[in-house]
PDB file of C-alpha atoms in Angstrom:
ATOM      1  CA  MET L   1       9.643   7.801 -33.064  1.00 41.00           C
ATOM      2  CA  ASP L   2      10.498   4.408 -32.911  1.00 44.00           C
ATOM      3  CA  TYR L   3       8.654   2.358 -30.457  1.00 40.00           C
ATOM      4  CA  PRO L   4      10.291  -0.824 -28.528  1.00 45.00           C
ATOM      5  CA  ASN L   5       8.730  -3.984 -29.502  1.00 47.00           C
ATOM      6  CA  ASP L   6      10.230  -6.019 -26.475  1.00 50.00           C
ATOM      7  CA  GLN L   7       7.199  -8.032 -25.100  1.00 48.00           C
ATOM      8  CA  ALA L   8       8.110  -9.109 -21.469  1.00 51.00           C
ATOM      9  CA  PRO L   9       6.127 -11.844 -19.699  1.00 52.00           C
ATOM     10  CA  GLY L  10       3.319  -9.915 -17.763  1.00 57.00           C
ATOM     11  CA  ALA L  11       3.346  -6.852 -19.861  1.00 54.00           C
ATOM     12  CA  PRO L  12       0.313  -5.587 -21.550  1.00 56.00           C
ATOM     13  CA  VAL L  13      -0.621  -7.420 -24.821  1.00 50.00           C
ATOM     14  CA  ARG L  14       1.188  -6.293 -27.774  1.00 55.00           C
ATOM     15  CA  SER L  15       2.742  -3.759 -25.343  1.00 59.00           C
ATOM     16  CA  GLY L  16      -0.370  -1.624 -25.132  1.00 61.00           C
ATOM     17  CA  ILE L  17      -0.326  -0.771 -28.805  1.00 60.00           C
ATOM     18  CA  PRO L  18      -3.877  -0.401 -30.099  1.00 61.00           C
ATOM     19  CA  GLU L  19      -4.726  -2.450 -33.229  1.00 58.00           C
ATOM     20  CA  HIS L  20      -4.979   0.566 -35.486  1.00 66.00           C
ATOM     21  CA  GLY L  21      -1.269   0.958 -34.608  1.00 63.00           C
ATOM     22  CA  ARG L  22      -1.677   4.774 -33.761  1.00 73.00           C
ATOM     23  CA  ILE L  23       0.258   5.568 -30.655  1.00 77.00           C
ATOM     24  CA  PRO L  24      -0.389   8.365 -28.306  1.00 83.00           C
ATOM     25  CA  LYS L  25       2.553  10.561 -28.064  1.00 88.00           C
ATOM     26  CA  TYR L  26       2.626  10.387 -24.188  1.00 86.00           C
ATOM     27  CA  TYR L  27       2.561   6.649 -24.451  1.00 84.00           C
ATOM     28  CA  ALA L  28       5.479   6.479 -26.626  1.00 86.00           C
ATOM     29  CA  VAL L  29       7.523   8.872 -24.268  1.00 90.00           C
ATOM     30  CA  LYS L  30       6.345   6.747 -21.444  1.00 88.00           C
ATOM     31  CA  ALA L  31       7.814   3.570 -23.140  1.00 86.00           C
ATOM     32  CA  HIS L  32      11.167   5.161 -23.878  1.00 89.00           C
ATOM     33  CA  LEU L  33      11.387   6.369 -20.019  1.00 92.00           C
ATOM     34  CA  ALA L  34      10.706   2.799 -19.107  1.00 88.00           C
ATOM     35  CA  LEU L  35      13.874   1.881 -21.051  1.00 89.00           C
ATOM     36  CA  LEU L  36      15.710   4.992 -19.377  1.00 92.00           C
ATOM     37  CA  ILE L  37      14.521   3.694 -16.036  1.00 90.00           C
ATOM     38  CA  GLU L  38      16.045   0.399 -16.316  1.00 87.00           C
ATOM     39  CA  GLU L  39      19.298   1.724 -17.529  1.00 90.00           C
ATOM     40  CA  LEU L  40      19.221   4.209 -14.493  1.00 92.00           C
ATOM     41  CA  GLY L  41      18.566   1.787 -11.959  1.00 89.00           C
ATOM     42  CA  GLU L  42      17.109   2.436  -8.486  1.00 88.00           C
ATOM     43  CA  GLY L  43      17.894   5.920  -7.109  1.00 89.00           C
ATOM     44  CA  GLY L  44      18.860   7.089 -10.658  1.00 93.00           C
ATOM     45  CA  LEU L  45      17.898  10.880 -11.305  1.00 94.00           C
ATOM     46  CA  LEU L  46      15.989  11.520 -14.396  1.00 94.00           C
ATOM     47  CA  PRO L  47      16.713  14.495 -16.704  1.00 94.00           C
ATOM     48  CA  THR L  48      14.384  17.466 -16.274  1.00 94.00           C
ATOM     49  CA  GLU L  49      11.243  17.850 -18.277  1.00 93.00           C
ATOM     50  CA  ARG L  50      12.694  20.247 -20.661  1.00 94.00           C
ATOM     51  CA  ASP L  51      15.538  17.948 -21.436  1.00 94.00           C
ATOM     52  CA  LEU L  52      13.195  15.132 -22.004  1.00 95.00           C
ATOM     53  CA  ALA L  53      11.004  17.319 -24.304  1.00 94.00           C
ATOM     54  CA  GLU L  54      13.691  18.243 -26.371  1.00 94.00           C
ATOM     55  CA  LYS L  55      15.287  14.577 -26.529  1.00 93.00           C
ATOM     56  CA  TYR L  56      11.941  13.205 -27.521  1.00 91.00           C
ATOM     57  CA  GLU L  57      10.927  16.199 -29.668  1.00 93.00           C
ATOM     58  CA  VAL L  58       7.537  16.657 -27.898  1.00 93.00           C
ATOM     59  CA  ALA L  59       5.872  19.321 -25.809  1.00 94.00           C
ATOM     60  CA  ARG L  60       6.742  19.475 -22.076  1.00 94.00           C
ATOM     61  CA  GLU L  61       2.981  18.509 -21.370  1.00 94.00           C
ATOM     62  CA  THR L  62       3.563  15.285 -23.275  1.00 93.00           C
ATOM     63  CA  VAL L  63       6.420  14.576 -20.990  1.00 94.00           C
ATOM     64  CA  ARG L  64       4.432  15.410 -17.898  1.00 92.00           C
ATOM     65  CA  GLN L  65       1.712  13.265 -18.623  1.00 89.00           C
ATOM     66  CA  ALA L  66       4.113  10.201 -18.999  1.00 90.00           C
ATOM     67  CA  LEU L  67       5.708  10.948 -15.828  1.00 92.00           C
ATOM     68  CA  ARG L  68       2.380  11.275 -13.833  1.00 86.00           C
ATOM     69  CA  GLU L  69       1.516   7.772 -15.006  1.00 83.00           C
ATOM     70  CA  LEU L  70       5.037   6.419 -14.031  1.00 88.00           C
ATOM     71  CA  LEU L  71       4.867   7.910 -10.717  1.00 85.00           C
ATOM     72  CA  LEU L  72       1.370   6.597 -10.051  1.00 78.00           C
ATOM     73  CA  GLU L  73       2.737   3.121 -11.043  1.00 77.00           C
ATOM     74  CA  GLY L  74       5.421   3.445  -8.593  1.00 78.00           C
ATOM     75  CA  LYS L  75       8.135   3.336 -11.005  1.00 85.00           C
ATOM     76  CA  LEU L  76       9.484   6.848 -10.252  1.00 88.00           C
ATOM     77  CA  ARG L  77       9.274   9.020  -7.229  1.00 84.00           C
ATOM     78  CA  ARG L  78       9.803  12.665  -6.248  1.00 86.00           C
ATOM     79  CA  GLN L  79      12.881  13.738  -4.461  1.00 86.00           C
ATOM     80  CA  GLY L  80      13.212  17.453  -3.671  1.00 85.00           C
ATOM     81  CA  ARG L  81      12.987  19.096  -6.813  1.00 86.00           C
ATOM     82  CA  GLY L  82      13.915  16.075  -9.218  1.00 90.00           C
ATOM     83  CA  THR L  83      12.330  12.855 -10.184  1.00 91.00           C
ATOM     84  CA  VAL L  84      14.452   9.462  -9.458  1.00 91.00           C
ATOM     85  CA  VAL L  85      13.769   6.046  -9.995  1.00 90.00           C
ATOM     86  CA  ALA L  86      11.954   4.184  -7.448  1.00 84.00           C
ATOM     87  CA  GLY L  87      12.661   0.759  -5.781  1.00 80.00           C
ATOM     88  CA  PRO L  88      10.813  -2.440  -6.437  1.00 77.00           C
ATOM     89  CA  LYS L  89       7.306  -2.719  -4.670  1.00 73.00           C
ATOM     90  CA  LEU L  90       6.902  -4.487  -1.626  1.00 72.00           C
ATOM     91  CA  GLU L  91       5.149  -7.758  -2.065  1.00 68.00           C
ATOM     92  CA  GLN L  92       2.567  -8.481   0.657  1.00 70.00           C
ATOM     93  CA  PRO L  93       1.201 -12.036   0.933  1.00 65.00           C
ATOM     94  CA  LEU L  94      -2.577 -12.489   1.014  1.00 65.00           C
ATOM     95  CA  SER L  95      -2.300 -14.820   4.006  1.00 63.00           C
ATOM     96  CA  LEU L  96      -2.556 -14.729   7.931  1.00 58.00           C
ATOM     97  CA  ALA L  97       1.030 -13.741   8.087  1.00 61.00           C
ATOM     98  CA  SER L  98       1.424 -10.257   9.582  1.00 64.00           C
ATOM     99  CA  TYR L  99       2.560  -6.913   8.061  1.00 73.00           C
ATOM    100  CA  THR L 100       5.816  -7.286   9.740  1.00 71.00           C
ATOM    101  CA  GLU L 101       6.835 -10.841   8.395  1.00 73.00           C
ATOM    102  CA  GLY L 102       5.811  -9.515   4.953  1.00 72.00           C
ATOM    103  CA  VAL L 103       8.201  -6.596   4.971  1.00 78.00           C
ATOM    104  CA  ARG L 104      11.086  -8.388   6.782  1.00 80.00           C
ATOM    105  CA  ARG L 105      11.235 -11.295   4.171  1.00 78.00           C
ATOM    106  CA  GLN L 106      12.137  -8.642   1.573  1.00 76.00           C
ATOM    107  CA  GLY L 107      14.873  -7.340   3.469  1.00 80.00           C
ATOM    108  CA  ARG L 108      13.161  -4.101   4.693  1.00 83.00           C
ATOM    109  CA  THR L 109      12.588  -2.871   8.368  1.00 87.00           C
ATOM    110  CA  PRO L 110       8.965  -2.889   9.625  1.00 87.00           C
ATOM    111  CA  GLY L 111       7.660  -0.098  11.847  1.00 91.00           C
ATOM    112  CA  ARG L 112       4.469   1.793  12.801  1.00 94.00           C
ATOM    113  CA  THR L 113       3.644   4.894  14.461  1.00 95.00           C
ATOM    114  CA  LEU L 114       0.626   5.163  16.518  1.00 96.00           C
ATOM    115  CA  ILE L 115      -1.913   7.723  15.719  1.00 94.00           C
ATOM    116  CA  SER L 116      -4.418   6.868  18.339  1.00 92.00           C
ATOM    117  CA  LEU L 117      -5.713   4.238  20.824  1.00 95.00           C
ATOM    118  CA  ASP L 118      -9.331   4.688  21.539  1.00 92.00           C
ATOM    119  CA  ARG L 119     -11.796   2.687  23.731  1.00 94.00           C
ATOM    120  CA  PHE L 120     -15.679   2.910  23.008  1.00 91.00           C
ATOM    121  CA  PRO L 121     -18.743   0.852  22.982  1.00 93.00           C
ATOM    122  CA  CYS L 122     -19.296  -1.384  19.828  1.00 91.00           C
ATOM    123  CA  PRO L 123     -21.689   0.327  17.167  1.00 90.00           C
ATOM    124  CA  GLU L 124     -24.234  -1.762  15.793  1.00 90.00           C
ATOM    125  CA  ALA L 125     -22.452  -1.890  12.110  1.00 87.00           C
ATOM    126  CA  LEU L 126     -19.088  -3.157  13.575  1.00 89.00           C
ATOM    127  CA  ALA L 127     -21.014  -5.556  15.786  1.00 90.00           C
ATOM    128  CA  ALA L 128     -23.071  -7.278  12.735  1.00 87.00           C
ATOM    129  CA  GLU L 129     -19.727  -7.335  10.586  1.00 84.00           C
ATOM    130  CA  ALA L 130     -17.221  -8.633  13.282  1.00 85.00           C
ATOM    131  CA  GLY L 131     -19.440 -10.808  15.312  1.00 85.00           C
ATOM    132  CA  LEU L 132     -19.434  -8.723  18.351  1.00 89.00           C
ATOM    133  CA  THR L 133     -21.990  -7.593  20.719  1.00 91.00           C
ATOM    134  CA  ARG L 134     -23.500  -4.198  20.257  1.00 92.00           C
ATOM    135  CA  GLY L 135     -22.368  -1.876  23.053  1.00 94.00           C
ATOM    136  CA  GLU L 136     -19.539  -4.160  24.225  1.00 94.00           C
ATOM    137  CA  PRO L 137     -16.299  -2.228  24.830  1.00 95.00           C
ATOM    138  CA  VAL L 138     -13.916  -2.227  21.911  1.00 94.00           C
ATOM    139  CA  TRP L 139     -10.585  -0.871  21.051  1.00 95.00           C
ATOM    140  CA  HIS L 140      -9.660   1.150  17.905  1.00 94.00           C
ATOM    141  CA  MET L 141      -5.922   1.582  17.412  1.00 95.00           C
ATOM    142  CA  GLU L 142      -4.780   3.361  14.180  1.00 94.00           C
ATOM    143  CA  ARG L 143      -1.218   3.279  13.033  1.00 95.00           C
ATOM    144  CA  VAL L 144       0.816   4.397  10.073  1.00 96.00           C
ATOM    145  CA  LEU L 145       2.758   1.695   8.403  1.00 95.00           C
ATOM    146  CA  LEU L 146       6.519   2.024   7.820  1.00 94.00           C
ATOM    147  CA  ALA L 147       8.927   0.206   5.675  1.00 89.00           C
ATOM    148  CA  ASP L 148      12.674   1.428   6.339  1.00 90.00           C
ATOM    149  CA  ASP L 149      10.991   4.613   7.863  1.00 88.00           C
ATOM    150  CA  GLU L 150       8.980   5.338   4.651  1.00 88.00           C
ATOM    151  CA  ARG L 151       5.184   5.622   5.262  1.00 92.00           C
ATOM    152  CA  VAL L 152       3.605   3.045   3.139  1.00 91.00           C
ATOM    153  CA  GLY L 153       0.217   2.619   4.692  1.00 92.00           C
ATOM    154  CA  LEU L 154      -2.587   3.424   7.435  1.00 93.00           C
ATOM    155  CA  GLU L 155      -3.992   0.602   9.550  1.00 93.00           C
ATOM    156  CA  SER L 156      -7.089   0.651  11.773  1.00 92.00           C
ATOM    157  CA  THR L 157      -7.569  -2.343  14.166  1.00 93.00           C
ATOM    158  CA  TYR L 158     -10.749  -2.986  16.135  1.00 93.00           C
ATOM    159  CA  VAL L 159     -10.649  -5.711  18.822  1.00 95.00           C
ATOM    160  CA  ALA L 160     -12.998  -6.362  21.795  1.00 95.00           C
ATOM    161  CA  VAL L 161     -11.475  -5.188  25.201  1.00 96.00           C
ATOM    162  CA  ALA L 162     -12.513  -8.381  26.845  1.00 95.00           C
ATOM    163  CA  ARG L 163      -9.920 -10.241  24.524  1.00 94.00           C
ATOM    164  CA  VAL L 164      -6.965  -7.792  25.039  1.00 95.00           C
ATOM    165  CA  PRO L 165      -8.046  -5.867  28.360  1.00 95.00           C
ATOM    166  CA  ASP L 166      -4.394  -4.636  28.730  1.00 95.00           C
ATOM    167  CA  LEU L 167      -3.717  -3.356  25.281  1.00 95.00           C
ATOM    168  CA  ASP L 168      -3.107   0.434  26.223  1.00 94.00           C
ATOM    169  CA  ARG L 169      -0.610  -0.797  29.096  1.00 94.00           C
ATOM    170  CA  ASP L 170       1.401  -3.729  27.731  1.00 93.00           C
ATOM    171  CA  PHE L 171       1.737  -3.441  23.953  1.00 94.00           C
ATOM    172  CA  ASP L 172       4.414  -1.593  22.251  1.00 94.00           C
ATOM    173  CA  PRO L 173       2.540  -0.056  19.276  1.00 93.00           C
ATOM    174  CA  ASP L 174       5.601  -0.330  17.147  1.00 93.00           C
ATOM    175  CA  SER L 175       5.469  -3.929  17.160  1.00 91.00           C
ATOM    176  CA  SER L 176       3.374  -6.751  15.404  1.00 89.00           C
ATOM    177  CA  PHE L 177      -0.045  -7.086  16.816  1.00 92.00           C
ATOM    178  CA  TYR L 178      -0.139 -10.512  15.907  1.00 89.00           C
ATOM    179  CA  ALA L 179       3.026 -11.478  17.503  1.00 89.00           C
ATOM    180  CA  TYR L 180       1.429  -9.860  20.951  1.00 92.00           C
ATOM    181  CA  LEU L 181      -1.508 -11.878  20.686  1.00 91.00           C
ATOM    182  CA  HIS L 182       0.266 -15.235  20.022  1.00 89.00           C
ATOM    183  CA  ASP L 183       3.241 -14.784  22.069  1.00 91.00           C
ATOM    184  CA  ARG L 184       1.685 -12.870  25.026  1.00 90.00           C
ATOM    185  CA  LEU L 185      -1.636 -14.019  25.236  1.00 92.00           C
ATOM    186  CA  GLY L 186      -1.592 -17.115  23.783  1.00 92.00           C
ATOM    187  CA  ILE L 187      -4.214 -16.414  21.003  1.00 91.00           C
ATOM    188  CA  GLY L 188      -3.601 -18.218  17.738  1.00 87.00           C
ATOM    189  CA  PHE L 189      -5.256 -17.056  14.385  1.00 85.00           C
ATOM    190  CA  GLY L 190      -7.455 -19.567  12.824  1.00 87.00           C
ATOM    191  CA  ASP L 191      -8.729 -18.089   9.585  1.00 88.00           C
ATOM    192  CA  ALA L 192      -9.939 -14.784   8.124  1.00 86.00           C
ATOM    193  CA  GLY L 193     -12.119 -13.263   5.317  1.00 87.00           C
ATOM    194  CA  GLU L 194     -10.408 -10.403   3.279  1.00 87.00           C
ATOM    195  CA  ARG L 195     -11.796  -7.989   0.518  1.00 87.00           C
ATOM    196  CA  ILE L 196      -9.650  -5.843  -1.594  1.00 88.00           C
ATOM    197  CA  GLU L 197     -10.613  -2.700  -3.518  1.00 87.00           C
ATOM    198  CA  THR L 198      -8.988   0.332  -5.088  1.00 86.00           C
ATOM    199  CA  VAL L 199      -9.723   3.640  -3.358  1.00 85.00           C
ATOM    200  CA  LEU L 200      -8.581   7.223  -3.276  1.00 84.00           C
ATOM    201  CA  ALA L 201      -7.465   8.380   0.347  1.00 86.00           C
ATOM    202  CA  THR L 202      -9.332  10.875   2.267  1.00 84.00           C
ATOM    203  CA  PRO L 203      -7.482  14.272   2.909  1.00 82.00           C
ATOM    204  CA  ARG L 204      -6.675  13.177   6.313  1.00 90.00           C
ATOM    205  CA  GLU L 205      -5.535   9.619   5.350  1.00 91.00           C
ATOM    206  CA  ALA L 206      -3.251  11.328   2.579  1.00 88.00           C
ATOM    207  CA  LEU L 207      -1.721  13.668   5.089  1.00 90.00           C
ATOM    208  CA  LEU L 208      -0.872  10.993   7.533  1.00 92.00           C
ATOM    209  CA  ILE L 209       0.499   8.706   4.846  1.00 93.00           C
ATOM    210  CA  GLY L 210       2.259  11.719   3.071  1.00 89.00           C
ATOM    211  CA  THR L 211       0.847  11.060  -0.233  1.00 85.00           C
ATOM    212  CA  PRO L 212      -1.120  13.166  -2.824  1.00 82.00           C
ATOM    213  CA  PRO L 213      -4.922  12.598  -2.449  1.00 78.00           C
ATOM    214  CA  ALA L 214      -5.189  11.399  -5.989  1.00 78.00           C
ATOM    215  CA  LEU L 215      -2.610   8.404  -5.538  1.00 83.00           C
ATOM    216  CA  PRO L 216      -4.780   5.384  -5.722  1.00 86.00           C
ATOM    217  CA  MET L 217      -4.631   3.134  -2.599  1.00 88.00           C
ATOM    218  CA  LEU L 218      -5.299  -0.506  -2.141  1.00 88.00           C
ATOM    219  CA  LEU L 219      -7.572  -1.000   0.603  1.00 89.00           C
ATOM    220  CA  ILE L 220      -8.054  -4.390   2.524  1.00 89.00           C
ATOM    221  CA  HIS L 221     -11.059  -5.297   5.000  1.00 89.00           C
ATOM    222  CA  ARG L 222     -10.100  -8.179   6.935  1.00 90.00           C
ATOM    223  CA  VAL L 223     -12.257  -9.975   9.652  1.00 91.00           C
ATOM    224  CA  SER L 224     -10.179 -12.610  11.669  1.00 91.00           C
ATOM    225  CA  ARG L 225     -11.116 -15.376  13.876  1.00 91.00           C
ATOM    226  CA  ASP L 226      -9.023 -17.515  16.297  1.00 90.00           C
ATOM    227  CA  THR L 227      -8.508 -21.218  16.325  1.00 91.00           C
ATOM    228  CA  GLU L 228     -11.768 -21.914  18.207  1.00 91.00           C
ATOM    229  CA  GLY L 229     -13.857 -19.716  15.401  1.00 89.00           C
ATOM    230  CA  ARG L 230     -14.483 -16.907  17.553  1.00 89.00           C
ATOM    231  CA  PRO L 231     -14.348 -13.329  16.274  1.00 88.00           C
ATOM    232  CA  LEU L 232     -10.878 -11.696  16.969  1.00 90.00           C
ATOM    233  CA  GLU L 233     -10.287  -8.546  14.890  1.00 92.00           C
ATOM    234  CA  ARG L 234     -11.599  -6.280  12.269  1.00 92.00           C
ATOM    235  CA  VAL L 235      -8.886  -4.482  10.375  1.00 92.00           C
ATOM    236  CA  ARG L 236      -9.081  -1.784   7.674  1.00 92.00           C
ATOM    237  CA  THR L 237      -5.747  -1.218   5.987  1.00 91.00           C
ATOM    238  CA  LEU L 238      -4.642   1.241   3.362  1.00 90.00           C
ATOM    239  CA  TYR L 239      -1.628   0.415   1.309  1.00 91.00           C
ATOM    240  CA  ARG L 240       0.103   2.883  -1.109  1.00 90.00           C
ATOM    241  CA  GLY L 241      -0.843   1.704  -4.628  1.00 86.00           C
ATOM    242  CA  ASP L 242       2.451   2.813  -5.977  1.00 82.00           C
ATOM    243  CA  ARG L 243       4.525   0.921  -3.208  1.00 83.00           C
ATOM    244  CA  PHE L 244       2.701  -2.355  -3.060  1.00 79.00           C
ATOM    245  CA  SER L 245       1.534  -5.330  -4.676  1.00 78.00           C
ATOM    246  CA  PHE L 246      -0.130  -8.537  -3.384  1.00 78.00           C
ATOM    247  CA  THR L 247       0.637 -12.200  -3.894  1.00 77.00           C
ATOM    248  CA  ALA L 248      -1.481 -15.275  -3.348  1.00 74.00           C
ATOM    249  CA  HIS L 249      -0.760 -19.128  -3.549  1.00 72.00           C
ATOM    250  CA  LEU L 250      -3.755 -20.828  -5.228  1.00 70.00           C
ATOM    251  CA  GLY L 251      -3.984 -24.707  -4.744  1.00 68.00           C
ATOM    252  CA  GLY L 252      -6.077 -26.975  -6.943  1.00 63.00           C
TER     253      GLY L 252
END
């Protein structure tokens, strides 16, 4: 089986071929499927596993392994009983810009579905991390993130009740929390600290987002402060690893 030698910028070095030159069968099939994906374009329907196995003269399990990796990488998605080419990943900037702004810049329609909005005394761990006072009332707001009605993430926001006392009455949970703070309450964001890691969703989280539990997720922890340096919010956001990438501008 011939292997494509095209080396695009950003691709793995030597297209992922080991120095000894022996290519696993599934990886060779994956490379051919990558070319087929480009030919079909977004929404294009792939042939069946049986047809692909016959075309590339490999076992169906070899095809399945190649398809599994392409699904996890977000290049393919399941649709009904078939597999189709997925659209490009959403690029979310690592900045103080909101999720809403990031999605809109790419021509997609952002949205959110409220799962819960609870009020409880601030526990010690949260107080220490977010610069709050132990026992003071805090809000916890959990929302599913949407892009063109597709579930792409899960966001948990913790904020002191003293900063947003009427959150449960005058905030539209489908809208931007940042816009609410700035436009309605006159609170501006000063800076934030973020930490990113790769995790697997819990069974509950996977159910809410609508993904298999084995799908890798990008988890962002953020602690934000206002323009006066006072603690403002603590956010935990899960993003689908197959639907998101993150960008940052680095200055010298």
